[in-house]
PDB file of C-alpha atoms and ligand atoms in Angstrom:
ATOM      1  CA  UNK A   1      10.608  77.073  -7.775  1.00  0.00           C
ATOM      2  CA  UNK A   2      11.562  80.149  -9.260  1.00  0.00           C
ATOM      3  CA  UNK A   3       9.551  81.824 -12.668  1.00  0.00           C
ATOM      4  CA  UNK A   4       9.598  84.823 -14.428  1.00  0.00           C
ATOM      5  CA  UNK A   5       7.146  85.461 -16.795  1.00  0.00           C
ATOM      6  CA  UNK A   6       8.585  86.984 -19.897  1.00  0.00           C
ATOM      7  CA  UNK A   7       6.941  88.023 -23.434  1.00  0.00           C
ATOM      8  CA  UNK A   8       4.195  85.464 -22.355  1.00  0.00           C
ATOM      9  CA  UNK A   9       6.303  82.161 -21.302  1.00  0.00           C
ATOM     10  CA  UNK A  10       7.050  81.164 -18.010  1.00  0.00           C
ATOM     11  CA  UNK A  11      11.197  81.018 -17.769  1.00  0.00           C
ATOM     12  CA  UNK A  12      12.881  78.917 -15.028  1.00  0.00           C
ATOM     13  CA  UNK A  13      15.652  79.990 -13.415  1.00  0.00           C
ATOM     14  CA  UNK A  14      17.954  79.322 -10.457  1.00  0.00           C
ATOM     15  CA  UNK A  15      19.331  81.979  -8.247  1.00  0.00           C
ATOM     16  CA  UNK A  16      22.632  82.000  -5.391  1.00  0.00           C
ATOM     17  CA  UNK A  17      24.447  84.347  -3.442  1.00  0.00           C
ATOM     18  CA  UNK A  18      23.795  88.388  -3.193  1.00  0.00           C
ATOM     19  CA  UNK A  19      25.585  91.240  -4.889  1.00  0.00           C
ATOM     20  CA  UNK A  20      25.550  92.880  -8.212  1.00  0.00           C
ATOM     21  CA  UNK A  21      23.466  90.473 -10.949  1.00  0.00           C
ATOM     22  CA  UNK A  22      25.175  87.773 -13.007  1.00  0.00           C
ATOM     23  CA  UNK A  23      23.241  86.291 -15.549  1.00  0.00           C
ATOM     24  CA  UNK A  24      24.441  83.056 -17.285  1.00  0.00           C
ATOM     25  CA  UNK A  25      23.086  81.861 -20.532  1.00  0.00           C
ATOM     26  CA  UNK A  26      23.346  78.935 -21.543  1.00  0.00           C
ATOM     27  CA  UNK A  27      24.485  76.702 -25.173  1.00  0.00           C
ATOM     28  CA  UNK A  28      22.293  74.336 -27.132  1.00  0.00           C
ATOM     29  CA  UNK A  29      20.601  71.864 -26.563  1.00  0.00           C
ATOM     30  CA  UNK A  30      21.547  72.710 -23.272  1.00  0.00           C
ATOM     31  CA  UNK A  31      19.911  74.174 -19.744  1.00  0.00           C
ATOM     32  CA  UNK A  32      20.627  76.396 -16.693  1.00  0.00           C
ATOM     33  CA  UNK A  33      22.673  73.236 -14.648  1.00  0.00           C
ATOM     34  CA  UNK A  34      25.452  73.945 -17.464  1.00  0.00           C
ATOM     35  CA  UNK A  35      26.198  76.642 -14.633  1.00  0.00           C
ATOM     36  CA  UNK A  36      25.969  75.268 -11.090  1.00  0.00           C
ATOM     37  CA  UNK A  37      30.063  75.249 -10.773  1.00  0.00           C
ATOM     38  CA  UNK A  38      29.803  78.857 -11.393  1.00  0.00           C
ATOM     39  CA  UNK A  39      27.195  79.341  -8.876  1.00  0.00           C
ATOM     40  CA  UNK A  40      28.622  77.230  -6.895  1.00  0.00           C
ATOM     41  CA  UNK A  41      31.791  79.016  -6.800  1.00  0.00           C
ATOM     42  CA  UNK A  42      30.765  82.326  -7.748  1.00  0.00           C
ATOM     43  CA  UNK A  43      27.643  82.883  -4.698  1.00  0.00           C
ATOM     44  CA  UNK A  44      30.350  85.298  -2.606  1.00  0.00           C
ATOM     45  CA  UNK A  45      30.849  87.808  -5.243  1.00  0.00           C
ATOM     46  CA  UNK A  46      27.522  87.680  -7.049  1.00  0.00           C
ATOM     47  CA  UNK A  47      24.019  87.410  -7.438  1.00  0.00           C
ATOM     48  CA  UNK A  48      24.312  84.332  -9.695  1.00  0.00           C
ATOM     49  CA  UNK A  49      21.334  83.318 -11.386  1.00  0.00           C
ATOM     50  CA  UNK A  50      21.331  80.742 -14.666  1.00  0.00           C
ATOM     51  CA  UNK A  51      17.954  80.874 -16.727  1.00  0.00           C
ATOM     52  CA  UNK A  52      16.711  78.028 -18.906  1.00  0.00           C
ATOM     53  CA  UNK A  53      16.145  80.413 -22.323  1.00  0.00           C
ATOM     54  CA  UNK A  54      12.541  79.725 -23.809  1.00  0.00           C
ATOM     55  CA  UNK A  55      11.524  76.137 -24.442  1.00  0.00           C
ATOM     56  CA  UNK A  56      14.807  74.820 -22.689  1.00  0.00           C
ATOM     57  CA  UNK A  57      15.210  72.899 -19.131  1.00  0.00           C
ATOM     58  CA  UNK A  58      11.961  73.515 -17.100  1.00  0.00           C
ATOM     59  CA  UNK A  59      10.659  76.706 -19.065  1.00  0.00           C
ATOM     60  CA  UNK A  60       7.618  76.143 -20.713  1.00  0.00           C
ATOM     61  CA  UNK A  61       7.450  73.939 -23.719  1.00  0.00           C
ATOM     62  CA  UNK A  62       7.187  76.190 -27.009  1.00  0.00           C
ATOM     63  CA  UNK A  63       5.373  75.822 -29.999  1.00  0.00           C
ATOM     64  CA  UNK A  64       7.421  78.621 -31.622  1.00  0.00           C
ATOM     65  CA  UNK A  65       8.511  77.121 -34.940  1.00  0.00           C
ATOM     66  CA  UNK A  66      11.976  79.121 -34.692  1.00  0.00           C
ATOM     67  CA  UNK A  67      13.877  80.963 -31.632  1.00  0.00           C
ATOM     68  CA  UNK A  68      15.315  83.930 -32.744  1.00  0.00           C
ATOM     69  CA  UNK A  69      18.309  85.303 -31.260  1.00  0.00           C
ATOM     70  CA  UNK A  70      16.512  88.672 -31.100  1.00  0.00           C
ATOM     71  CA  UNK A  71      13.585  86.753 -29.551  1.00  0.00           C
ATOM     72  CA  UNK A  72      15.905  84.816 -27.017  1.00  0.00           C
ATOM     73  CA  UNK A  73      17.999  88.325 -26.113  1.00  0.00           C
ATOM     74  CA  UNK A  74      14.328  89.894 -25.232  1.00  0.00           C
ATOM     75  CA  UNK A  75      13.398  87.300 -22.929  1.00  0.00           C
ATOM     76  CA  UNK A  76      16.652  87.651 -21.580  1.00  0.00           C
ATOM     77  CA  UNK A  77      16.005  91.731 -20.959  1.00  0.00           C
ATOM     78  CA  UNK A  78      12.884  90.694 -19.255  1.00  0.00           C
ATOM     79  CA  UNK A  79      14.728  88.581 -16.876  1.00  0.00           C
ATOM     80  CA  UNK A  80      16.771  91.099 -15.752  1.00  0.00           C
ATOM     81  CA  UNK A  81      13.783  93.356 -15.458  1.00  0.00           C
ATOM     82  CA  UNK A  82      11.664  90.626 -13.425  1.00  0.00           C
ATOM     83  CA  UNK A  83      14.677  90.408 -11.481  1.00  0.00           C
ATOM     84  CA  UNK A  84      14.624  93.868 -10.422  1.00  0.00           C
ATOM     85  CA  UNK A  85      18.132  94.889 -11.444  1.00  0.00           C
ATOM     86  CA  UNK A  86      19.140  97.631 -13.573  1.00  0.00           C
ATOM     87  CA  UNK A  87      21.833  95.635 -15.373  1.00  0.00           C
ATOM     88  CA  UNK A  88      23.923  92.279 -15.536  1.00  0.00           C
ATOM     89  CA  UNK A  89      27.044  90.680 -15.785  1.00  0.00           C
ATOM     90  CA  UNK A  90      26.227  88.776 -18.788  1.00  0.00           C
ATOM     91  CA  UNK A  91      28.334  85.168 -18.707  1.00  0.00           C
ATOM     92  CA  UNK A  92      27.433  83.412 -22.238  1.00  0.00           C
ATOM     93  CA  UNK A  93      28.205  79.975 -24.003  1.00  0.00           C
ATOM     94  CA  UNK A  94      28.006  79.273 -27.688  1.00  0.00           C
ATOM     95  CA  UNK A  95      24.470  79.878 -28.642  1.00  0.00           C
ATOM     96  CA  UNK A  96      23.955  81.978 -25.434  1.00  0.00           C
ATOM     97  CA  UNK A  97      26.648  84.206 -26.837  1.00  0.00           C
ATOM     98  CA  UNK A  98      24.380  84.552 -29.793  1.00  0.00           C
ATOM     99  CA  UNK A  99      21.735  85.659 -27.660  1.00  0.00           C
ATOM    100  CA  UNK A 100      24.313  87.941 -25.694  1.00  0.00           C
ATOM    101  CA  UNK A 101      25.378  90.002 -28.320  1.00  0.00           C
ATOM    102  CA  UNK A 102      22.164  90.517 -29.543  1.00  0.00           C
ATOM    103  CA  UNK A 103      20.884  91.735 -26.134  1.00  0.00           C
ATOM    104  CA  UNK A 104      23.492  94.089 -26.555  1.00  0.00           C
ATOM    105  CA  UNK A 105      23.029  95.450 -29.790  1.00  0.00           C
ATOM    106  CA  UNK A 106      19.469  95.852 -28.226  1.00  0.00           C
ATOM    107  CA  UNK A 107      19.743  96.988 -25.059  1.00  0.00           C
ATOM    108  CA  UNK A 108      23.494  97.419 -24.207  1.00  0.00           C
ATOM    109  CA  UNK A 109      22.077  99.312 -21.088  1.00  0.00           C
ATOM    110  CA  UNK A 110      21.665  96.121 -19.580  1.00  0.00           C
ATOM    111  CA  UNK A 111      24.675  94.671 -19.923  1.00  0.00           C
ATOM    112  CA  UNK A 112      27.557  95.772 -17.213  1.00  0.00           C
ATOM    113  CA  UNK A 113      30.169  93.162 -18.664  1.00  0.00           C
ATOM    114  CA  UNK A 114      30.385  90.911 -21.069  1.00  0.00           C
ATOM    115  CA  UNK A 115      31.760  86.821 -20.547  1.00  0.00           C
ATOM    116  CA  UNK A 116      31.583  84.892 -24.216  1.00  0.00           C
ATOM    117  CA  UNK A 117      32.434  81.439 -24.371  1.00  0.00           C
ATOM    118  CA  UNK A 118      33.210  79.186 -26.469  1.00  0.00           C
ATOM    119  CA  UNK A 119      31.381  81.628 -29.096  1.00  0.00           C
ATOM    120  CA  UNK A 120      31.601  83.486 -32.666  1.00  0.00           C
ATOM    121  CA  UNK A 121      30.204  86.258 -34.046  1.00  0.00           C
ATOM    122  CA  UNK A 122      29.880  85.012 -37.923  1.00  0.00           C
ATOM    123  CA  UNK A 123      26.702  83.995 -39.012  1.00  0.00           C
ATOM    124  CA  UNK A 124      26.514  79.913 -40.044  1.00  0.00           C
ATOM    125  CA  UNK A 125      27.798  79.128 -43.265  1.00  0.00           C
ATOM    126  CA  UNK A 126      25.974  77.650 -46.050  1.00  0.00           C
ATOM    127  CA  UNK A 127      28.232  74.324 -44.836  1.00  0.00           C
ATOM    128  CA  UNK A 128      26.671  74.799 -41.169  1.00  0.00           C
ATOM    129  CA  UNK A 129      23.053  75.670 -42.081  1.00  0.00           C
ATOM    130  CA  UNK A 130      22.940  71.945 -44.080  1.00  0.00           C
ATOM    131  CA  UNK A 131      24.715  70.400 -41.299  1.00  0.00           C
ATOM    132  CA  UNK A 132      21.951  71.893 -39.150  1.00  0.00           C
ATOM    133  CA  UNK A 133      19.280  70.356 -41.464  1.00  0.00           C
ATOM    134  CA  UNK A 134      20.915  67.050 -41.485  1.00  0.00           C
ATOM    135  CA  UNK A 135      20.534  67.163 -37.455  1.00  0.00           C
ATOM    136  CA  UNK A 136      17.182  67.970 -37.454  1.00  0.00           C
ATOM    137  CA  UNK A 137      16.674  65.000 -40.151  1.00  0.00           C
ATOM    138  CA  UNK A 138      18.211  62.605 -37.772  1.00  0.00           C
ATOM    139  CA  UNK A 139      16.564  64.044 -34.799  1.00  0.00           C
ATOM    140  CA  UNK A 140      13.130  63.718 -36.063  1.00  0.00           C
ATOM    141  CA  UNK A 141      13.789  60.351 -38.217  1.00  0.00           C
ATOM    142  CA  UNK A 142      15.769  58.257 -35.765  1.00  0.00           C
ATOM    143  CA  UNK A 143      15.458  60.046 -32.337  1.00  0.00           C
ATOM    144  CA  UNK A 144      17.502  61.494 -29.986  1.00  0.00           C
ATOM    145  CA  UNK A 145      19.207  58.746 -28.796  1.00  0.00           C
ATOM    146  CA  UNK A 146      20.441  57.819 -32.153  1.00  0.00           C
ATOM    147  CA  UNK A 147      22.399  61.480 -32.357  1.00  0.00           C
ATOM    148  CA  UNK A 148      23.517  62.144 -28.014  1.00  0.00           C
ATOM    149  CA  UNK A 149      26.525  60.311 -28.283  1.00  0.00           C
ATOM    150  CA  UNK A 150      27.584  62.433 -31.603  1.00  0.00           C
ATOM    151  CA  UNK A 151      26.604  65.112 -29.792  1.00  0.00           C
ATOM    152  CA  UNK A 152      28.322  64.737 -26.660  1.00  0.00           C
ATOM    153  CA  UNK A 153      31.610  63.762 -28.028  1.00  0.00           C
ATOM    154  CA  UNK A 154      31.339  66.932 -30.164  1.00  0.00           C
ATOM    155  CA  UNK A 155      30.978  69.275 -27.041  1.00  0.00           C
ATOM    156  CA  UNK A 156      33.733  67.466 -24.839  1.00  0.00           C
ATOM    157  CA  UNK A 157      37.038  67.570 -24.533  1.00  0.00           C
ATOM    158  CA  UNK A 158      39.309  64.374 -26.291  1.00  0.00           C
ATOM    159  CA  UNK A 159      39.282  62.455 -22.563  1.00  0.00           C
ATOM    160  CA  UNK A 160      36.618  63.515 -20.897  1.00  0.00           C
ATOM    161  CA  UNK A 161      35.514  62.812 -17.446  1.00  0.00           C
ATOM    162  CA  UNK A 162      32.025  60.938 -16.711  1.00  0.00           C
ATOM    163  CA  UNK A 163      31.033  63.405 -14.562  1.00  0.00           C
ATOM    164  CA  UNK A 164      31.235  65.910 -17.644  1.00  0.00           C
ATOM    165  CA  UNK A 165      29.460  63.278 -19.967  1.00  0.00           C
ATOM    166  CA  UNK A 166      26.929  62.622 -17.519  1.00  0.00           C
ATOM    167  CA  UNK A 167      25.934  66.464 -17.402  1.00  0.00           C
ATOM    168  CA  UNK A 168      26.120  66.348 -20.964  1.00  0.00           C
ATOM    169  CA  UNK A 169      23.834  63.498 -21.290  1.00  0.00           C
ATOM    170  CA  UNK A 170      21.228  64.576 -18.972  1.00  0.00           C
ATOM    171  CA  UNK A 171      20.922  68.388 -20.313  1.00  0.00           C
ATOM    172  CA  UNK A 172      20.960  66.855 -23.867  1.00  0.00           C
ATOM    173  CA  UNK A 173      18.143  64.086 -23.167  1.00  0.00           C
ATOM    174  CA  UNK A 174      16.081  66.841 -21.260  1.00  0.00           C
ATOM    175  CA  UNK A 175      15.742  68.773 -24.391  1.00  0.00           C
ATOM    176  CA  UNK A 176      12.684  69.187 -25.850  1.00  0.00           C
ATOM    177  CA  UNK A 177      12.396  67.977 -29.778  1.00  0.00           C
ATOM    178  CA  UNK A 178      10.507  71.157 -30.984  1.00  0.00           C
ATOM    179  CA  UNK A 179      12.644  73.076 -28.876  1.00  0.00           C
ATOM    180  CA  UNK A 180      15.735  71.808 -30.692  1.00  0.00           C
ATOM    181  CA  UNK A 181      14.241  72.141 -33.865  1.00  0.00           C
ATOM    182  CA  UNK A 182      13.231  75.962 -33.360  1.00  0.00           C
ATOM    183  CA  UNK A 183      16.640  76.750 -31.939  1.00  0.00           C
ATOM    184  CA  UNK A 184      18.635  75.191 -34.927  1.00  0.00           C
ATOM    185  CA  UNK A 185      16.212  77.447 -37.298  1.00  0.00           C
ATOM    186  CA  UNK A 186      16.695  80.378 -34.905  1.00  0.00           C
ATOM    187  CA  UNK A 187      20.964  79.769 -35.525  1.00  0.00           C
ATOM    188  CA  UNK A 188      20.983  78.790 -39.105  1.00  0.00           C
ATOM    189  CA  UNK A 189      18.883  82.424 -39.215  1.00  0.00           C
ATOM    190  CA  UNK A 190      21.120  84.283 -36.863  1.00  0.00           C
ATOM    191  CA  UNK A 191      22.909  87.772 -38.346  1.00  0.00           C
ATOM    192  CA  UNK A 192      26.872  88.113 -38.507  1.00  0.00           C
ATOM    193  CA  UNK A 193      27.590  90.285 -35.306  1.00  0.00           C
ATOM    194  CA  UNK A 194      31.353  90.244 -36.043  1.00  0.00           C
ATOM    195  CA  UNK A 195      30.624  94.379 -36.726  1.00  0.00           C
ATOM    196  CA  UNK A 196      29.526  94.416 -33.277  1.00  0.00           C
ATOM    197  CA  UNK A 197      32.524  93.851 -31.652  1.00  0.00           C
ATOM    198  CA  UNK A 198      34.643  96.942 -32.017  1.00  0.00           C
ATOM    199  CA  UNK A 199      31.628  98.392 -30.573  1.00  0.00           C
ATOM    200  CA  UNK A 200      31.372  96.726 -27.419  1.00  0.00           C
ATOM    201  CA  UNK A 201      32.289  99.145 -24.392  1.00  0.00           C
ATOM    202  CA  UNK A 202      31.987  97.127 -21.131  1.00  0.00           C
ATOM    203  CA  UNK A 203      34.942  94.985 -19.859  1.00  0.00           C
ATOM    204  CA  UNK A 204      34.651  91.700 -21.891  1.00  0.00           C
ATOM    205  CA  UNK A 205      36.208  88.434 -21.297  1.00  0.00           C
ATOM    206  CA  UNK A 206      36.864  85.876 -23.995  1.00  0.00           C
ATOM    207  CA  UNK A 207      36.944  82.185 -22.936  1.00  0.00           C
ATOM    208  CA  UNK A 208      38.114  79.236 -25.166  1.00  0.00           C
ATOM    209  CA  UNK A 209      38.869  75.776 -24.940  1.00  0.00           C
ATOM    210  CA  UNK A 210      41.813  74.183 -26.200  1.00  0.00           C
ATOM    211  CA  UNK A 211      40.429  71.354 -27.570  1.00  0.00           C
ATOM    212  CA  UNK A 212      37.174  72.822 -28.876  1.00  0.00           C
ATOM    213  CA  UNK A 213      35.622  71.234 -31.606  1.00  0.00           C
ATOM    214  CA  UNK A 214      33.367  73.434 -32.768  1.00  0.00           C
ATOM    215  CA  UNK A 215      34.937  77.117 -32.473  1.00  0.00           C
ATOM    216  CA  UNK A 216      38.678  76.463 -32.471  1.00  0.00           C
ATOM    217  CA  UNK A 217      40.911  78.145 -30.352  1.00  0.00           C
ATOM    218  CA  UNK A 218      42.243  80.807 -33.750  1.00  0.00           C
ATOM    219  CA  UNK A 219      38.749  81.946 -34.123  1.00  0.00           C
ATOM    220  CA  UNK A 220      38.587  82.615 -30.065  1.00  0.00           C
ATOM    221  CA  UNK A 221      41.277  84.969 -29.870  1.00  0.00           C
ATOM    222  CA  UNK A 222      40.849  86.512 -33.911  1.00  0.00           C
ATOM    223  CA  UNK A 223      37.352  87.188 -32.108  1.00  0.00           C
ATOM    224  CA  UNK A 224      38.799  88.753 -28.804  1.00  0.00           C
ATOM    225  CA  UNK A 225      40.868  90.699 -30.911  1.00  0.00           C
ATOM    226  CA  UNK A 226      38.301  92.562 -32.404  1.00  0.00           C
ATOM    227  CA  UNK A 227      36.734  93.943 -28.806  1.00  0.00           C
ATOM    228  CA  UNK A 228      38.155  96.467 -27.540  1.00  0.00           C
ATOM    229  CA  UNK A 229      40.184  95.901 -24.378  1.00  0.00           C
ATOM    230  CA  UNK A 230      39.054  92.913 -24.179  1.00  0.00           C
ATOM    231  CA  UNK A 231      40.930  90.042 -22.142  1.00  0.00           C
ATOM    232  CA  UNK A 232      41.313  86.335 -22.818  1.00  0.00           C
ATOM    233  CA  UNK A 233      41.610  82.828 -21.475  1.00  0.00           C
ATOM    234  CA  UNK A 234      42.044  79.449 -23.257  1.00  0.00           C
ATOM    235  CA  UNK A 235      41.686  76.634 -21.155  1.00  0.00           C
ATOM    236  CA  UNK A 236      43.162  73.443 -21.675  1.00  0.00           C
ATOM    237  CA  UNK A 237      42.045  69.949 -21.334  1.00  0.00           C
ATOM    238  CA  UNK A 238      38.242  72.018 -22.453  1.00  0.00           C
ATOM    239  CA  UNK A 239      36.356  71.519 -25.169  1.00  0.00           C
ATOM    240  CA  UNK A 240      33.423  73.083 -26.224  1.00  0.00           C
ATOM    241  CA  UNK A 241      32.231  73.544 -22.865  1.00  0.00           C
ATOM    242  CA  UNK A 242      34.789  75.077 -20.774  1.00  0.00           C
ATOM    243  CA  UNK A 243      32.647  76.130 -17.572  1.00  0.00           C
ATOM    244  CA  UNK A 244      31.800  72.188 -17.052  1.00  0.00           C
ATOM    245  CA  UNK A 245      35.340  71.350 -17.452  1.00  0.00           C
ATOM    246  CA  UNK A 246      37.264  73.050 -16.563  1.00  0.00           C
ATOM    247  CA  UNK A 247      35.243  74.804 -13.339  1.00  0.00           C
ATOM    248  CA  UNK A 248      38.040  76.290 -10.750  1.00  0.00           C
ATOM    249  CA  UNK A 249      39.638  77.912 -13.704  1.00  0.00           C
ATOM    250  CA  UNK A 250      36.512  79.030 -15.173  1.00  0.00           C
ATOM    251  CA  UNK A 251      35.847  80.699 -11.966  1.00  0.00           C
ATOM    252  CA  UNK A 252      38.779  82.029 -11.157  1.00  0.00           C
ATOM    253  CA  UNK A 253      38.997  84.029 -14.501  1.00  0.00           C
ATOM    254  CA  UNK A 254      35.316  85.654 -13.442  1.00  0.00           C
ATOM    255  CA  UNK A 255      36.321  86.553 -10.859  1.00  0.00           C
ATOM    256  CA  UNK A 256      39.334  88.500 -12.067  1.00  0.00           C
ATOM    257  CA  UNK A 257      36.843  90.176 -14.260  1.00  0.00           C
ATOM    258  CA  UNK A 258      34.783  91.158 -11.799  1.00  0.00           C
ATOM    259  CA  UNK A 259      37.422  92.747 -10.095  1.00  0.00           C
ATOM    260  CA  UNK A 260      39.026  94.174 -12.895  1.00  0.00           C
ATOM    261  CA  UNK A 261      41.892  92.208 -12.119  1.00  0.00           C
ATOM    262  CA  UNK A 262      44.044  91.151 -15.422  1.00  0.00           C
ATOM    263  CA  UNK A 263      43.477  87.628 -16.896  1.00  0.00           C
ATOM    264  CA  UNK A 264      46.352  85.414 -16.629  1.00  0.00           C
ATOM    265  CA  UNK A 265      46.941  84.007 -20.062  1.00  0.00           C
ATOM    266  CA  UNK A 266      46.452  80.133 -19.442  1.00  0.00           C
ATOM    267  CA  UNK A 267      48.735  79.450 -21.969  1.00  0.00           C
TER     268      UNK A 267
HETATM  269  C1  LIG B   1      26.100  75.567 -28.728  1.00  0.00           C
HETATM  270  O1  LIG B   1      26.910  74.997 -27.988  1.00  0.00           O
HETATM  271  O2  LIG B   1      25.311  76.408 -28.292  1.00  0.00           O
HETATM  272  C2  LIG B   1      26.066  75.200 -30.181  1.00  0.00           C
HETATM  273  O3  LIG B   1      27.107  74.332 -30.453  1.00  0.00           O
HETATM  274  C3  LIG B   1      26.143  76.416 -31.035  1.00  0.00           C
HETATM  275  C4  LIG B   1      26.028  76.107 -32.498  1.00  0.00           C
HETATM  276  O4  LIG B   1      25.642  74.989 -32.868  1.00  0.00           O
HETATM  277  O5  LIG B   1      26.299  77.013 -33.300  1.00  0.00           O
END
């Protein structure tokens, strides 16, 4: 099975198709198999590859007490570097687009275009850091079974499909507990990149869900907004995690970025 080692952790990944690198990064507390529609679909234009960031999926189990973003975007640089390419399409979902715009503040280099989903830039409020707390109270207290189901409605759209729930389920129940303690330190932590945007010089794409819960469809384009150039696509019957739900659509608007093709506006 495939391993890089990175900054001292051995980080799983899985890897399709041939062609310039595309990296996807994935949410929390999810893994890598939040992609396999995209590699799936994706294997004839790209080198797809989805990691499992530090302490996630079958990386190594951590005993990091928090996972920066900073932390998370090196690892990330060292993927790329293990991988032997010289820079990425970077594809990134909620926390992963955390992680993604801190690997390019860091090493923008790397990064050949830019995919954020179901993302913001703001740091958590004082609201979200508690609500963070509160998870890791119930997490540790009652377990994770007594918080999936929360969880998974939270992430999905209003009628979702079992398929979808069933990925949910599994990524969810495969998550480590100290991993999903460090990460919710690492967010509650995590610096206000909205400055970052107007900044960002590679051809970005901006993907939404319609019925996302947790970053709602105003903040997705307010964000896109603020990129410059940057093109957008709000899926519907999507929630938080478009890419799962919302697949052939999902694809399709990749691949119009990776031919510099113009988005259609899904609605
Ligand atoms: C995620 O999907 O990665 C999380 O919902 C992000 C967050 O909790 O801020």
């Amino acid at each position: 099975m495939p391993f890089a080692r990175v900054n001292g952790n051995m980080l799983f990944y899985r890897e399709v198709g041939e062609g310039p690198l595309a990296l996807f990064v994935h949410g929390f507390p999810l893994d890598h198999s939040l992609w396999l529609d995209q590699l799936k679909g994706l294997a004839h234009v790209r080198r797809c590859v989805a990691v499992d960031l530090r302490g996630f999926g079958k990386s190594d189990p951590i005993v990091d007490r928090v996972l920066t973003m900073e932390m998370l975007a090196d690892d990330l640089a060292g993927v790329i570097d293990a991988l032997g390419a010289e820079k990425a399409d970077v594809i990134a979902l909620s926390m992963g687009g955390y992680v993604a715009r801190a690997l390019f503040e860091l090493r923008p280099s790397l990064v050949r275009s830019l995919t954020l989903v179901n993302t913001r830039a703001s740091a958590d409020s004082a609201k979200a850091r508690a609500g963070r707390d509160a998870l890791a109270e119930r997490l540790l207290g009652q377990g994770g079974s007594a918080i999936t189901c929360d969880l998974i409605s939270g992430l999905l759209s209003r009628k979702p499909s079992r398929r979808s729930q069933a990925r949910v389920r599994s990524m969810i129940e495969g998550t480590r507990y100290e991993t999903f303690i460090a990460a919710l330190e690492g967010m509650k932590e995590r610096q206000d990149r909205t400055s970052l945007l107007s900044r960002i010089d590679v051809p970005t794409l901006v993907i939404g869900g319609e019925e996302d819960a947790i970053i709602p469809e105003d903040e997705i384009r307010a964000m896109a907004k603020l990129v410059p150039g940057a093109r957008t696509a709000v899926l519907s019957d999507a929630g938080h995690l478009a890419p799962i739900e919302q697949p052939d659509q999902f694809n399709q608007a990749l691949i119009e970025l990776f031919e510099g093709r113009k988005v259609v506006w899904w609605r």
